[in-house]
Short mmCIF file of C-alpha atoms in Angstrom, two decimals:
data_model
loop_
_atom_site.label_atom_id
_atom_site.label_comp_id
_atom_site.label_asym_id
_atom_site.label_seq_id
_atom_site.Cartn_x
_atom_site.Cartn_y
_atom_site.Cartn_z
CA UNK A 1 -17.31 -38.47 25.02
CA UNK A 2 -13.65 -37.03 25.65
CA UNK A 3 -14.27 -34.65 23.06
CA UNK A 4 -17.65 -33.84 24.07
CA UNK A 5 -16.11 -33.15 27.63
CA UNK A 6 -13.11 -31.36 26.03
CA UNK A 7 -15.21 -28.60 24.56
CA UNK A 8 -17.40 -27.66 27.52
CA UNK A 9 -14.09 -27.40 29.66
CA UNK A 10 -13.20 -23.81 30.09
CA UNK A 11 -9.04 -24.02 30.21
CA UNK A 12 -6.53 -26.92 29.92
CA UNK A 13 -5.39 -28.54 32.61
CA UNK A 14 -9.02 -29.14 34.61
CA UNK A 15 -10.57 -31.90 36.27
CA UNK A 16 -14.24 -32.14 35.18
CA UNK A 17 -17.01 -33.02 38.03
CA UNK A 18 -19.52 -34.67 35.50
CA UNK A 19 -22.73 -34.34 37.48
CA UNK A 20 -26.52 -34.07 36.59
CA UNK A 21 -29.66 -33.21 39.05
CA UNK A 22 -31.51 -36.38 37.68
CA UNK A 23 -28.66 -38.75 39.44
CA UNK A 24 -30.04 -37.27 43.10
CA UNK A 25 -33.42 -39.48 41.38
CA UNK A 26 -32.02 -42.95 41.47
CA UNK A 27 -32.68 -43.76 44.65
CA UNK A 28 -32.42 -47.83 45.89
CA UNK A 29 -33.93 -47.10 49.28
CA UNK A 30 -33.78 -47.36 53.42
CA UNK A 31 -30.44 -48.01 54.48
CA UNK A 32 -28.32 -48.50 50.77
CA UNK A 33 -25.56 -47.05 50.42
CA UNK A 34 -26.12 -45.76 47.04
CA UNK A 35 -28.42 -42.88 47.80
CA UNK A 36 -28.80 -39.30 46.57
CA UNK A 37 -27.28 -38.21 49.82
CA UNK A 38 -24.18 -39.74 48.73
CA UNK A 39 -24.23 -37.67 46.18
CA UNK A 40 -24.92 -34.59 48.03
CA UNK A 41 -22.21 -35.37 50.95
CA UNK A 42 -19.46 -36.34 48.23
CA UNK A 43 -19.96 -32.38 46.62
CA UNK A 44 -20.14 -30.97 50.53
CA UNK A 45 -16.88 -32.71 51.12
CA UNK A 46 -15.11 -31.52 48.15
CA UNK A 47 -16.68 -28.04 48.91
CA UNK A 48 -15.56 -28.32 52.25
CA UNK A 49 -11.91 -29.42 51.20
CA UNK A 50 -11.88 -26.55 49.15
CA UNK A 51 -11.01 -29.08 46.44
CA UNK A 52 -14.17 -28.38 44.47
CA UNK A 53 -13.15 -24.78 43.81
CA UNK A 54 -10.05 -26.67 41.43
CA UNK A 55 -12.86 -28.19 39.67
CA UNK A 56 -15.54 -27.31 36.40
CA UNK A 57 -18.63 -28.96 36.97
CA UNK A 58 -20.23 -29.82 33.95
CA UNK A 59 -23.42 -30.79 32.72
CA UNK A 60 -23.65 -34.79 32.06
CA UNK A 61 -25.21 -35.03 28.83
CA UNK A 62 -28.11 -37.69 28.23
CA UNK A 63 -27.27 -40.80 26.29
CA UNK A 64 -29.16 -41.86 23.23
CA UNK A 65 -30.36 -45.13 22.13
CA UNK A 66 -26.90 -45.85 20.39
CA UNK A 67 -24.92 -44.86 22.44
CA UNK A 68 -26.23 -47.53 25.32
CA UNK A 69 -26.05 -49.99 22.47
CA UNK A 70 -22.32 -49.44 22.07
CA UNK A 71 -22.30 -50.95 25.76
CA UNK A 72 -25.40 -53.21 26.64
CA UNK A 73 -27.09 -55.66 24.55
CA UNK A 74 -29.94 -54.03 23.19
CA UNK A 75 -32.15 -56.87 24.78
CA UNK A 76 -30.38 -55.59 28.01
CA UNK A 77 -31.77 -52.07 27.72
CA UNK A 78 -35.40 -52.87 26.81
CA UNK A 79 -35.91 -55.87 29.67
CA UNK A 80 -34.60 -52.89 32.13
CA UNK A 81 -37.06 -50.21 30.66
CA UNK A 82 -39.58 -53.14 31.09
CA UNK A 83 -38.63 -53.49 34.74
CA UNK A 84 -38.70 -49.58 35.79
CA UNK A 85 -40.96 -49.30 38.34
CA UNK A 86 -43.55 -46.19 38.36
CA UNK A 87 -43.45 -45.81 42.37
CA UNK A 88 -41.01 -47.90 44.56
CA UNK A 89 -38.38 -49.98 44.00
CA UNK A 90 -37.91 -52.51 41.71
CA UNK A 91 -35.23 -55.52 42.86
CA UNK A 92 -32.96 -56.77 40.05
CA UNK A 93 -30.96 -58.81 42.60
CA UNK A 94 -30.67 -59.06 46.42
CA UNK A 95 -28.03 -55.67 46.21
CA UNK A 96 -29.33 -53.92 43.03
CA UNK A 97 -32.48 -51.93 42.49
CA UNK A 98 -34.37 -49.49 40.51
CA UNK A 99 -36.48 -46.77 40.97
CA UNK A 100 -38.84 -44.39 38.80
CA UNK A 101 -35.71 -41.90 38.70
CA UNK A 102 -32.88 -45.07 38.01
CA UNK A 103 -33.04 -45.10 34.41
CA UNK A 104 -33.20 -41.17 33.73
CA UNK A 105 -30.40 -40.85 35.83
CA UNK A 106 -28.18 -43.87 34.44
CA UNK A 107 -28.66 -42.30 30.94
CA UNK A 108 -26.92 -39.17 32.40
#
């Protein structure tokens, strides 16, 4: 990954902002914090601190296959492509959910 990130990064020296549009799609509804307007109001407030402009946003890549099953139990991966919901929200746990846009965007 660093050397995957190391090759899209223009100079030396920068700090990447690893984004991707499918993250604004994982969204665990009313009232959690973990929203795409988080998203959206974390880049307005580095805009607005004029910090962004010391930044190269990049492109997060999509993982493959292997690359989850360095991390997660295979098992792990297909009970949560099981789970994805096709409208809604799916609840893992009383704090954790998923909907149609969580697994796209975790794979960025």
């Amino acid at each position: 990954m660093f050397t995957w990130l190391k090759n899209r990064l223009q100079r030396n020296g920068l700090t990447a902002y690893v984004t991707h549009p499918d993250c604004l799609q994982h969204n665990m509804g009313v009232g959690h914090p973990e929203c795409p307007e988080r998203l959206t109001a974390i880049r307005d407030q580095l805009m607005a601190s004029q910090i962004f402009d010391s930044l190269q946003e990049v492109e997060a890549p999509e993982v493959g296959y292997e690359q989850l099953a360095r991390v997660h139990p295979p098992r792990y991966v297909e009970y949560l492509e099981a789970c994805a919901p096709s409208v809604g929200t799916f609840r893992m746990d009383p704090d954790t959910a998923m909907s149609p846009g969580t697994l796209q965007a975790a794979r960025r």
